[in-house]
mmCIF file of C-alpha atoms in Angstrom:
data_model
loop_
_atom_site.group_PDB
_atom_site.id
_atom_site.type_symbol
_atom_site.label_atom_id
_atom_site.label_comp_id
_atom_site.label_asym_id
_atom_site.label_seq_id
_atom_site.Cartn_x
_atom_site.Cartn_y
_atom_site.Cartn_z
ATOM 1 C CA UNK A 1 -22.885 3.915 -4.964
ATOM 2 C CA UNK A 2 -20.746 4.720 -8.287
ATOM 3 C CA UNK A 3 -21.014 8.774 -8.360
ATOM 4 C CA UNK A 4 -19.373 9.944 -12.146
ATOM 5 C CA UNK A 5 -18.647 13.214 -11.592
ATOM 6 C CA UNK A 6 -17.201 15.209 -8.639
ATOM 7 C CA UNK A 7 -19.836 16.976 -6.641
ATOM 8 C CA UNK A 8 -18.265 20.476 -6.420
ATOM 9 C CA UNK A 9 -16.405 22.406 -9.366
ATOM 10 C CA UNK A 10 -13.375 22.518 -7.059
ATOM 11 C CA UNK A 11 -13.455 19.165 -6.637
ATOM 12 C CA UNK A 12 -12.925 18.714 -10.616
ATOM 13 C CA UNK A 13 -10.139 21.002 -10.631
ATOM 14 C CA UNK A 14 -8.092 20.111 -8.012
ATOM 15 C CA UNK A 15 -8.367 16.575 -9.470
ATOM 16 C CA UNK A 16 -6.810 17.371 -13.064
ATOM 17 C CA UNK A 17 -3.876 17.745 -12.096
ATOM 18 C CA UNK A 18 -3.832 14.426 -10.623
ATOM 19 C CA UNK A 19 -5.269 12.543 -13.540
ATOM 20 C CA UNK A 20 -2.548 14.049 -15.645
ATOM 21 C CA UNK A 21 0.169 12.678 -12.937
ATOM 22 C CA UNK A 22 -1.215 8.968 -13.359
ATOM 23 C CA UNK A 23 -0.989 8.159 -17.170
ATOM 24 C CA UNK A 24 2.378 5.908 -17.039
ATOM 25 C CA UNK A 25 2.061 2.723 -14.938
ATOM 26 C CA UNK A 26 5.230 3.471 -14.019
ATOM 27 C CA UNK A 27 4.493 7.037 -12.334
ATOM 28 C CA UNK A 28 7.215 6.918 -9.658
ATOM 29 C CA UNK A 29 7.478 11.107 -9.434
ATOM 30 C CA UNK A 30 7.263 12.875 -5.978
ATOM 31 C CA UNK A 31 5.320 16.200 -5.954
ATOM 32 C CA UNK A 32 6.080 18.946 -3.560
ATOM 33 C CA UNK A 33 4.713 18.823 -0.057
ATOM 34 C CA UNK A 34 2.817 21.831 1.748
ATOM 35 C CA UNK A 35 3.666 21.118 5.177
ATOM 36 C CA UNK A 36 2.208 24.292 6.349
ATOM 37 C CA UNK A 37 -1.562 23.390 5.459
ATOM 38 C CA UNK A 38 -2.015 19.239 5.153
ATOM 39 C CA UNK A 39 1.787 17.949 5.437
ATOM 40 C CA UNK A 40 1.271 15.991 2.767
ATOM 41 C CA UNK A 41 1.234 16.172 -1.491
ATOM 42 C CA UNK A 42 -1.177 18.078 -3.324
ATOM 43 C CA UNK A 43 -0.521 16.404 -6.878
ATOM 44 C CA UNK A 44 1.002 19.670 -8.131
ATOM 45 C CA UNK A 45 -2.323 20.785 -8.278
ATOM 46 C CA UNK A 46 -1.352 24.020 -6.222
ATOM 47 C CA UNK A 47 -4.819 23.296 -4.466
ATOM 48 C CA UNK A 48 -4.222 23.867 -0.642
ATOM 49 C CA UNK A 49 -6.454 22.297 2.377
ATOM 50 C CA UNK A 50 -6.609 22.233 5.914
ATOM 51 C CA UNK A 51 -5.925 18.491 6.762
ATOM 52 C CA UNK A 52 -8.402 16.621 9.683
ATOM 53 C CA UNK A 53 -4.978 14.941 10.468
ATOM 54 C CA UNK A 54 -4.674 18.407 12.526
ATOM 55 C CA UNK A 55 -8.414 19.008 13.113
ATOM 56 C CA UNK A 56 -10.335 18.350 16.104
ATOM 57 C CA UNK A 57 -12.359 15.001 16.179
ATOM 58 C CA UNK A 58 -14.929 14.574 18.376
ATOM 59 C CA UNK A 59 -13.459 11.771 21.055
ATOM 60 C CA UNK A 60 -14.248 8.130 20.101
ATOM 61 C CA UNK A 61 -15.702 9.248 16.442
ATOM 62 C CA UNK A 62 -15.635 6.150 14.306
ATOM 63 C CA UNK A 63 -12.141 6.332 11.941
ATOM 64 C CA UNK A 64 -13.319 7.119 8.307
ATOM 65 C CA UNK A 65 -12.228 5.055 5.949
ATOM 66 C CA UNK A 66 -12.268 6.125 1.849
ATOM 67 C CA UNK A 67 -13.867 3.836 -0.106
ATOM 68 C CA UNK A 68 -11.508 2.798 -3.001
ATOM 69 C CA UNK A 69 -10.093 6.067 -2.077
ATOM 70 C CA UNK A 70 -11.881 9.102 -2.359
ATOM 71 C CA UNK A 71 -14.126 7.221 -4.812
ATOM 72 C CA UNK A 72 -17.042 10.022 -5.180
ATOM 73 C CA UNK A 73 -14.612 12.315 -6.499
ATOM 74 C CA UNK A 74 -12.260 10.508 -8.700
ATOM 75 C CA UNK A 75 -12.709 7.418 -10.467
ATOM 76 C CA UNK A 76 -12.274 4.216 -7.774
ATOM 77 C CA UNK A 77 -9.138 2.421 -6.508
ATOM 78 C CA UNK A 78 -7.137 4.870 -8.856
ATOM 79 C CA UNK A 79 -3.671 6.841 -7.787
ATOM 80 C CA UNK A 80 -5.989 10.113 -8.534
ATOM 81 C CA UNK A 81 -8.300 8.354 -5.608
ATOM 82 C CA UNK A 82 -5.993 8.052 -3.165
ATOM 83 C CA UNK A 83 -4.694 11.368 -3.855
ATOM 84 C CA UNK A 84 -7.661 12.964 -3.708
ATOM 85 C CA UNK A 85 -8.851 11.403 -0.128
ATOM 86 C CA UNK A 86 -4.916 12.812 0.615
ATOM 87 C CA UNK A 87 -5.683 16.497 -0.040
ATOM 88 C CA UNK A 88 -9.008 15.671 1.465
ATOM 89 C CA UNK A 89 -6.875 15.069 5.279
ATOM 90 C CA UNK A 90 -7.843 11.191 5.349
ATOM 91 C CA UNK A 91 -4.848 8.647 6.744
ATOM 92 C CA UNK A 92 -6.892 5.589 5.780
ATOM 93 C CA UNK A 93 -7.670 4.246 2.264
ATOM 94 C CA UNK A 94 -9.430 0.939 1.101
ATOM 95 C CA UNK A 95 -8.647 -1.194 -2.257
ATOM 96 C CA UNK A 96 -9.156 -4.019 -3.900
ATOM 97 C CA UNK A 97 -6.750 -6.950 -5.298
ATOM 98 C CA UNK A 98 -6.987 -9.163 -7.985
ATOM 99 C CA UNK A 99 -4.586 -11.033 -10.111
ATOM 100 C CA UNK A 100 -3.730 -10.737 -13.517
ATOM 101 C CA UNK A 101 -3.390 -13.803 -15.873
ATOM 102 C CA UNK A 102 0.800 -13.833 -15.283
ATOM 103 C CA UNK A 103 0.002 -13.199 -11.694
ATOM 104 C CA UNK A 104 0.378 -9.968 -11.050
ATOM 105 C CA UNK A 105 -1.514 -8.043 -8.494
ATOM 106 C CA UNK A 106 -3.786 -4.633 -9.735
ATOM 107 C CA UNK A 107 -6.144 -2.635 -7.939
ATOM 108 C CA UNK A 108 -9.710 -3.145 -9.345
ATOM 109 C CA UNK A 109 -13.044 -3.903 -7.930
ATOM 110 C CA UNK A 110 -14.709 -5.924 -10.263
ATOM 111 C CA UNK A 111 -13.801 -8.951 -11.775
ATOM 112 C CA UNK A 112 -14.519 -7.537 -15.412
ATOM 113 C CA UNK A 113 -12.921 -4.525 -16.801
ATOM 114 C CA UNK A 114 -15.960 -3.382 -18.513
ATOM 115 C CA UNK A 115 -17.475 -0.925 -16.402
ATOM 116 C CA UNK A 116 -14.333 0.910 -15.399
ATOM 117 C CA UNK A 117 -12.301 0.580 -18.381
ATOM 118 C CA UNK A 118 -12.525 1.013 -22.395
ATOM 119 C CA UNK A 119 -11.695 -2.645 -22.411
ATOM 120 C CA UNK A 120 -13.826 -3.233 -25.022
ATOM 121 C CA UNK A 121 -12.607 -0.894 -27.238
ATOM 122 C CA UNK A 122 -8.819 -1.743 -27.156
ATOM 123 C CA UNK A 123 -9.983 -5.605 -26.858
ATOM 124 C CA UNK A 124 -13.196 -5.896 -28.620
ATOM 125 C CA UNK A 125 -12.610 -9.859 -29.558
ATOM 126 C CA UNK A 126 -12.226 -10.802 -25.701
ATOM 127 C CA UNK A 127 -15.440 -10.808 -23.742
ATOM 128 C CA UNK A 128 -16.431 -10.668 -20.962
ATOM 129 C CA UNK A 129 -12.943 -9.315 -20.163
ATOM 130 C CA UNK A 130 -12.547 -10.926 -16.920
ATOM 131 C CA UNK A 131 -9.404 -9.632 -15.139
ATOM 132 C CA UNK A 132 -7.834 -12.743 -15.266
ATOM 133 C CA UNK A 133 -7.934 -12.813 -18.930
ATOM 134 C CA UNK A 134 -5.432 -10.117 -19.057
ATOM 135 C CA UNK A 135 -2.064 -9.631 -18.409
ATOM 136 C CA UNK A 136 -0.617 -7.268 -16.475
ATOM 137 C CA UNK A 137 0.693 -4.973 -19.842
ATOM 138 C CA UNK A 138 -2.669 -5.539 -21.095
ATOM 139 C CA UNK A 139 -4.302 -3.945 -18.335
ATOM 140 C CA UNK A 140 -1.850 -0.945 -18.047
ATOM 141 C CA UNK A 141 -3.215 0.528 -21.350
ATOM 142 C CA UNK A 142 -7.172 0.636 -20.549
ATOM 143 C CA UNK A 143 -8.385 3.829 -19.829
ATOM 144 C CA UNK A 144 -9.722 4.004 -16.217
ATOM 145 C CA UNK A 145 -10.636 7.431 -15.747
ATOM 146 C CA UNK A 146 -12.973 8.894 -18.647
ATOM 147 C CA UNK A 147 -16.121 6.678 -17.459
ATOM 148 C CA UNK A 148 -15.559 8.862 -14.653
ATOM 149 C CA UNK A 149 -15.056 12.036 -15.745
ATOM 150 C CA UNK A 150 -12.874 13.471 -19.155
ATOM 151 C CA UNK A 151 -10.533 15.391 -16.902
ATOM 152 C CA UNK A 152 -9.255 11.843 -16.045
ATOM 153 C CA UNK A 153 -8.862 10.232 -19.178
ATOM 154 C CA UNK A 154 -5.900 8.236 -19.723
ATOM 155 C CA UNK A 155 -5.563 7.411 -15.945
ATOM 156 C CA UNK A 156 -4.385 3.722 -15.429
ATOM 157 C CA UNK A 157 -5.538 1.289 -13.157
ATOM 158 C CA UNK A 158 -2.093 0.446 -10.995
ATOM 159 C CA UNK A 159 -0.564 -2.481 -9.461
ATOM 160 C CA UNK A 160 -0.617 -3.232 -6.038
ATOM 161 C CA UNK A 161 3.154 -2.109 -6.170
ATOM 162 C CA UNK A 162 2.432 0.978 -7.481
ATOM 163 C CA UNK A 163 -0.294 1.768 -5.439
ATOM 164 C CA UNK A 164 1.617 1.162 -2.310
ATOM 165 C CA UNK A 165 4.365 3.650 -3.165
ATOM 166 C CA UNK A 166 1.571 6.330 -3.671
ATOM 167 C CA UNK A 167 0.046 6.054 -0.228
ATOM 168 C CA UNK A 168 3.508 5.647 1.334
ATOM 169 C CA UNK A 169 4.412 8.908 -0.172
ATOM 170 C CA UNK A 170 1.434 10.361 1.214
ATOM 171 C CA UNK A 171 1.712 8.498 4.824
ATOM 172 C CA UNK A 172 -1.387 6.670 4.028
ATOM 173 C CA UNK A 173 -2.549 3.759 5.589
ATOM 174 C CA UNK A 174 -3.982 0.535 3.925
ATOM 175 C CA UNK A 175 -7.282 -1.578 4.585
ATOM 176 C CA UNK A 176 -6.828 -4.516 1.591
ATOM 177 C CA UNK A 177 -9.785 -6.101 0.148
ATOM 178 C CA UNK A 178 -8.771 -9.189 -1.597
ATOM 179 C CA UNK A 179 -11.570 -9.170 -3.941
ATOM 180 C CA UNK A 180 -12.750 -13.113 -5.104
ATOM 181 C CA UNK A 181 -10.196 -15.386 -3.535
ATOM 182 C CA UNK A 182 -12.137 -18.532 -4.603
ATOM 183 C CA UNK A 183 -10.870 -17.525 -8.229
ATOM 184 C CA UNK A 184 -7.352 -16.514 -7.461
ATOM 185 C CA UNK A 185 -5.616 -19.722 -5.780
ATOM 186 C CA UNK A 186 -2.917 -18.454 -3.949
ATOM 187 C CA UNK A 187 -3.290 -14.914 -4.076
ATOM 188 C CA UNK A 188 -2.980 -14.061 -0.045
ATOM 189 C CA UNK A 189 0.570 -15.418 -0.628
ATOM 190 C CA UNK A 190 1.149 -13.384 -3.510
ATOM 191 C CA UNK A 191 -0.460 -10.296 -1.441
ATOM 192 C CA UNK A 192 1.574 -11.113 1.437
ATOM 193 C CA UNK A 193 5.036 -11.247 -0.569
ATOM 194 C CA UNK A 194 4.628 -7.788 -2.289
ATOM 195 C CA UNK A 195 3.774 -6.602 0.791
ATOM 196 C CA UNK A 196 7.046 -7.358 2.380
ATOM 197 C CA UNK A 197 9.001 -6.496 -0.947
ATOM 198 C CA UNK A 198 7.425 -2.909 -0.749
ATOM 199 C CA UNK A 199 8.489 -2.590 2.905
ATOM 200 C CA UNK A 200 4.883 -3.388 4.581
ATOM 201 C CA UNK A 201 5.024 -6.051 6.653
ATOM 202 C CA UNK A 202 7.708 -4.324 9.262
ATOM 203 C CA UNK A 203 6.556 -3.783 12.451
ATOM 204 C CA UNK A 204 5.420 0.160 11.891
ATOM 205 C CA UNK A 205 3.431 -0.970 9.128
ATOM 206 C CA UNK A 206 1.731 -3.913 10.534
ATOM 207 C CA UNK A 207 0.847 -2.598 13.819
ATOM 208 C CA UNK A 208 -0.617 0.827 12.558
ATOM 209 C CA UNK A 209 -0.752 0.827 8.853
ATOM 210 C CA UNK A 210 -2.418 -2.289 7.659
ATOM 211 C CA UNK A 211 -5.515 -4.625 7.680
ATOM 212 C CA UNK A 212 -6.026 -7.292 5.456
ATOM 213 C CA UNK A 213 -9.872 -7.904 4.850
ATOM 214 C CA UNK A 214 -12.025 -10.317 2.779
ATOM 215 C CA UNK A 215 -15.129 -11.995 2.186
ATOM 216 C CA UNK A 216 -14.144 -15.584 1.840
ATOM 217 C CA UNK A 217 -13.462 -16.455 5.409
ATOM 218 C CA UNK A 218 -10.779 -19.290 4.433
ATOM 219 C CA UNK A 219 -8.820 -16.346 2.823
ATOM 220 C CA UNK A 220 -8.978 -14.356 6.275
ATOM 221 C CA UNK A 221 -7.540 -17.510 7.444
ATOM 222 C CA UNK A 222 -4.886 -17.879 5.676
ATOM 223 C CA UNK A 223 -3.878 -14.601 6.144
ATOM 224 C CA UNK A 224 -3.674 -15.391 9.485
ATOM 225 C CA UNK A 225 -1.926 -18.172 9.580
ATOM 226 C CA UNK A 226 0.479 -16.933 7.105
ATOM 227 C CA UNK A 227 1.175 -13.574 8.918
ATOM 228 C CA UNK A 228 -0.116 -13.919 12.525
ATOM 229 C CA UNK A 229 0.821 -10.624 13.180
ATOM 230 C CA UNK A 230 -1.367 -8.613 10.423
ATOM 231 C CA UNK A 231 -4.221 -7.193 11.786
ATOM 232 C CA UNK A 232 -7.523 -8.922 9.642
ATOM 233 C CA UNK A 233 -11.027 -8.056 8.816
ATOM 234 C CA UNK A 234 -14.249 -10.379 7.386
ATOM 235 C CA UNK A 235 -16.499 -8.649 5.483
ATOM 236 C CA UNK A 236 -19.828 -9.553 6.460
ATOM 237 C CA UNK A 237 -22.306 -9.968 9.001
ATOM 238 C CA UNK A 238 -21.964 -13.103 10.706
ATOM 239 C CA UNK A 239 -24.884 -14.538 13.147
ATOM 240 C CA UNK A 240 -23.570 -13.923 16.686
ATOM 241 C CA UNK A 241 -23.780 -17.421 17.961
ATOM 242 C CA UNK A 242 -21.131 -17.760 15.341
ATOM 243 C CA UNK A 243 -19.131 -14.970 16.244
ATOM 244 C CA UNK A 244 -16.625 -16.622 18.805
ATOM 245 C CA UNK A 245 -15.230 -18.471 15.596
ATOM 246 C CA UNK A 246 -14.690 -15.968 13.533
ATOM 247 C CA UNK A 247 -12.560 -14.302 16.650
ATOM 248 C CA UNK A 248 -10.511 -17.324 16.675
ATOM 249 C CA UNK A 249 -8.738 -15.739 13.016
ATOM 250 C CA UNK A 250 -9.894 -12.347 12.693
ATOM 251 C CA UNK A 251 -9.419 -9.000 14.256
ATOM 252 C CA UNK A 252 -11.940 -7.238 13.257
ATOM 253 C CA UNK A 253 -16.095 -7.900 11.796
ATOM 254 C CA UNK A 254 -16.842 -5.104 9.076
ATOM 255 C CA UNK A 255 -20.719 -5.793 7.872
ATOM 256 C CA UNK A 256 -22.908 -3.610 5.427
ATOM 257 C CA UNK A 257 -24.590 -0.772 7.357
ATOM 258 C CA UNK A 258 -27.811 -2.478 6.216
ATOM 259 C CA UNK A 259 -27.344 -5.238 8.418
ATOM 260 C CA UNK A 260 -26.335 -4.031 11.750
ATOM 261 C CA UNK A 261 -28.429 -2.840 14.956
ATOM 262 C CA UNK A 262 -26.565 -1.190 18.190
ATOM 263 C CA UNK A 263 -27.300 -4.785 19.990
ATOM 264 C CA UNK A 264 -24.988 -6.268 17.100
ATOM 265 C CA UNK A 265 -22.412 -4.431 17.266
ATOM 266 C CA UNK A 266 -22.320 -4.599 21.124
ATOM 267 C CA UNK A 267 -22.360 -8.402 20.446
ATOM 268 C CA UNK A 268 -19.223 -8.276 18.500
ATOM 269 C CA UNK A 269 -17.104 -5.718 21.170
ATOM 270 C CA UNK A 270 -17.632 -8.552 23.790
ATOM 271 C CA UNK A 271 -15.558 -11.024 22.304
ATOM 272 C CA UNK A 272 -11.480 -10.191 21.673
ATOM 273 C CA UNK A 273 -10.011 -11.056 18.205
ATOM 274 C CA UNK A 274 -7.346 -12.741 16.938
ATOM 275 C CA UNK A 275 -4.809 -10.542 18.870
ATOM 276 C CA UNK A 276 -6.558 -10.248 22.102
ATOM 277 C CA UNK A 277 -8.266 -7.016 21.751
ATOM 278 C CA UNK A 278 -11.897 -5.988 21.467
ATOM 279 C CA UNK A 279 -13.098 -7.238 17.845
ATOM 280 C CA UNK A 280 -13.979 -4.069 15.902
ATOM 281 C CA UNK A 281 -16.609 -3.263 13.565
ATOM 282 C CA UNK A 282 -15.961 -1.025 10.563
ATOM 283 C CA UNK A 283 -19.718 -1.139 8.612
ATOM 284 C CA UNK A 284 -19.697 -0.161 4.922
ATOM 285 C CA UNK A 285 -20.164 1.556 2.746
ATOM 286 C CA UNK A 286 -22.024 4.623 4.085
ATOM 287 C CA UNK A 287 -22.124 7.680 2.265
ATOM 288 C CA UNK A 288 -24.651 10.470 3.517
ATOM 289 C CA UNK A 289 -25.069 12.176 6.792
ATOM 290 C CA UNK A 290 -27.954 10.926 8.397
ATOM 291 C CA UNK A 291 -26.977 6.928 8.021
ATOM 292 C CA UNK A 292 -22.877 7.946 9.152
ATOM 293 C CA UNK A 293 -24.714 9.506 12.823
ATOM 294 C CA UNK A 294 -27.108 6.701 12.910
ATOM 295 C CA UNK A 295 -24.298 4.173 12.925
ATOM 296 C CA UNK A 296 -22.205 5.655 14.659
ATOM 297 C CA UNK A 297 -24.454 5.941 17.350
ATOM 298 C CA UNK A 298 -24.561 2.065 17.286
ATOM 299 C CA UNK A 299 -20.814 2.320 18.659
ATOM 300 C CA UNK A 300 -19.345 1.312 15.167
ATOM 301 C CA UNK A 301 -15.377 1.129 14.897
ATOM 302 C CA UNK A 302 -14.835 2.876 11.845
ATOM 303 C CA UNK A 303 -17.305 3.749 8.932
ATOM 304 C CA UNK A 304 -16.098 3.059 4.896
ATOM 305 C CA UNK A 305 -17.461 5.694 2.419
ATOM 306 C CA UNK A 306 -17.108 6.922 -1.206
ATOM 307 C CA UNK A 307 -17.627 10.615 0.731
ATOM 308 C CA UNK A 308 -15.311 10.551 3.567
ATOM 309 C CA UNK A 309 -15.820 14.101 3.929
ATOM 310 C CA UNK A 310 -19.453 13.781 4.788
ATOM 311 C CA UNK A 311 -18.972 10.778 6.942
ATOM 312 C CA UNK A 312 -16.586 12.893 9.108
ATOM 313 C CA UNK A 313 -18.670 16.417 8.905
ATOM 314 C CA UNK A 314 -21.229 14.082 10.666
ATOM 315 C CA UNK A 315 -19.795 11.890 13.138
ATOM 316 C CA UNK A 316 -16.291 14.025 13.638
#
């Protein structure tokens, strides 16, 4: 699921120029836009692509969604992630939140820092270097890039903050994961508040931009009945007689592709969410052909993948 290298030499290079953009946590700097080829930044990389924004999509193709951005290509839920699903023509992104011992929100998957950080270099006296362990300066001086490749050493995992001014700049648009809320009292308020202090909780943003997702169902919840109007997700695959409750708080039902049939999925598109629409499905996290045509042939919403490319060569 974790690919550590980019699968095409012009993948690699139209990355380093993004790793070298995201080595300050407090990378504010706007790049150039091509208008003429993807409308959006290319991370001064000089790299130029056609964008699927523009492309023709087969009518009622699932919406592809990248996976901690474009996370086969550039090391996960990093700035040179979301840039990289950016050049690659994809609107929507997916991250993960987590809070930092003074309560601050970062983008990271796991709940240690080992596996995507030198953590235990620059902190070798603090296993297991669980996020909350660290503070938020603490954090901004791991390494998060050279497990992933050397052309993105020195990248930084960001704050939420930071990495909502990234995929604003690139009109990007946001499905949240907050990651463990059973260990993070409090954190879909804190989510919710730099939300609307970066500007995301206006109308424009809720109704087209955002979706809140998690697997604890009470977090969904109080999501919900926080922000009625955000649009949420529960990851997982709940049995259908249960279904109807989950509608009562949720907009959408996003399960691993493993554990979905075409009978499922039909299950879930007969009930209306939170919002009084057809409950979605968005099934994760698919990343070759042959599964992203199978489920989309089950009628699937929207598909989540490390390779959004492939996903949308396949079902786009």
């Amino acid at each position: 699921m974790f690919a550590r290298t980019a699968t095409a030499a012009v993948a690699a290079a139209a990355l380093m120029g993004a790793g070298a953009l995201l080595m300050s946590t407090t990378d504010t700097q706007t790049t150039g836009r091509d208008t003429a080829t993807t409308g959006h930044a290319n991370t001064g990389t000089g790299i130029q692509t056609v964008s699927a924004r523009t492309a023709d999509t087969k009518p009622g193709a699932p919406v592809v969604y990248a996976h901690r951005g474009a996370s086969a290509y550039a090391p996960e839920n990093t700035l040179a992630a979301v840039d990289k699903a950016d050049a690659l023509g994809f609107d929507w992104v997916e991250n993960d939140v987590q809070l930092t011992k003074d309560g601050v929100l970062v983008v990271i998957h796991d709940t240690g820092l080992k596996r995507t950080t030198d953590v235990e270099e620059v902190f070798p006296d603090r296993a297991p270097w669980a996020v909350k362990d660290f503070t938020a300066a603490e954090i901004a001086r791991l390494d998060a890039g050279s497990w992933f490749g050397p052309q993105f050493a020195g990248t930084r995992v960001p704050t939420l903050q930071q990495y909502l001014d990234r995929i604003e700049r690139n009109h990007q648009k946001l499905l949240l994961e907050i990651k463990s809320p059973e260990t993070y009292p409090g954190i879909e308020k804190e989510t919710l508040r730099v939300l609307h202090q970066k500007g995301w909780l206006d109308r424009n943003h809720v109704k087209n931009r955002l979706v809140i997702q998690s697997f604890g169902a009470d977090s969904v919840k109080k999501v919900h009945q926080q922000r009625p109007d955000v649009t949420t997700g529960f990851l997982g695959t709940p049995a259908v007689a249960d279904l109807p409750s989950y509608a009562a708080f949720t907009d959408q039902i996003n399960p691993s592709y493993t554990s979905i049939s075409a009978d499922y999925v039909s299950a879930v598109h007969a009930l209306k969410g939170a919002h009084g629409k057809k409950l979605r499905v968005n099934t994760w996290t698919v990343n070759d052909a042959a599964t992203a045509a199978k489920v989309a042939g089950f009628g699937v919403d929207g598909i989540i993948t490390n390779t959004p490319d492939v996903v949308r060569e396949a079902t786009g």
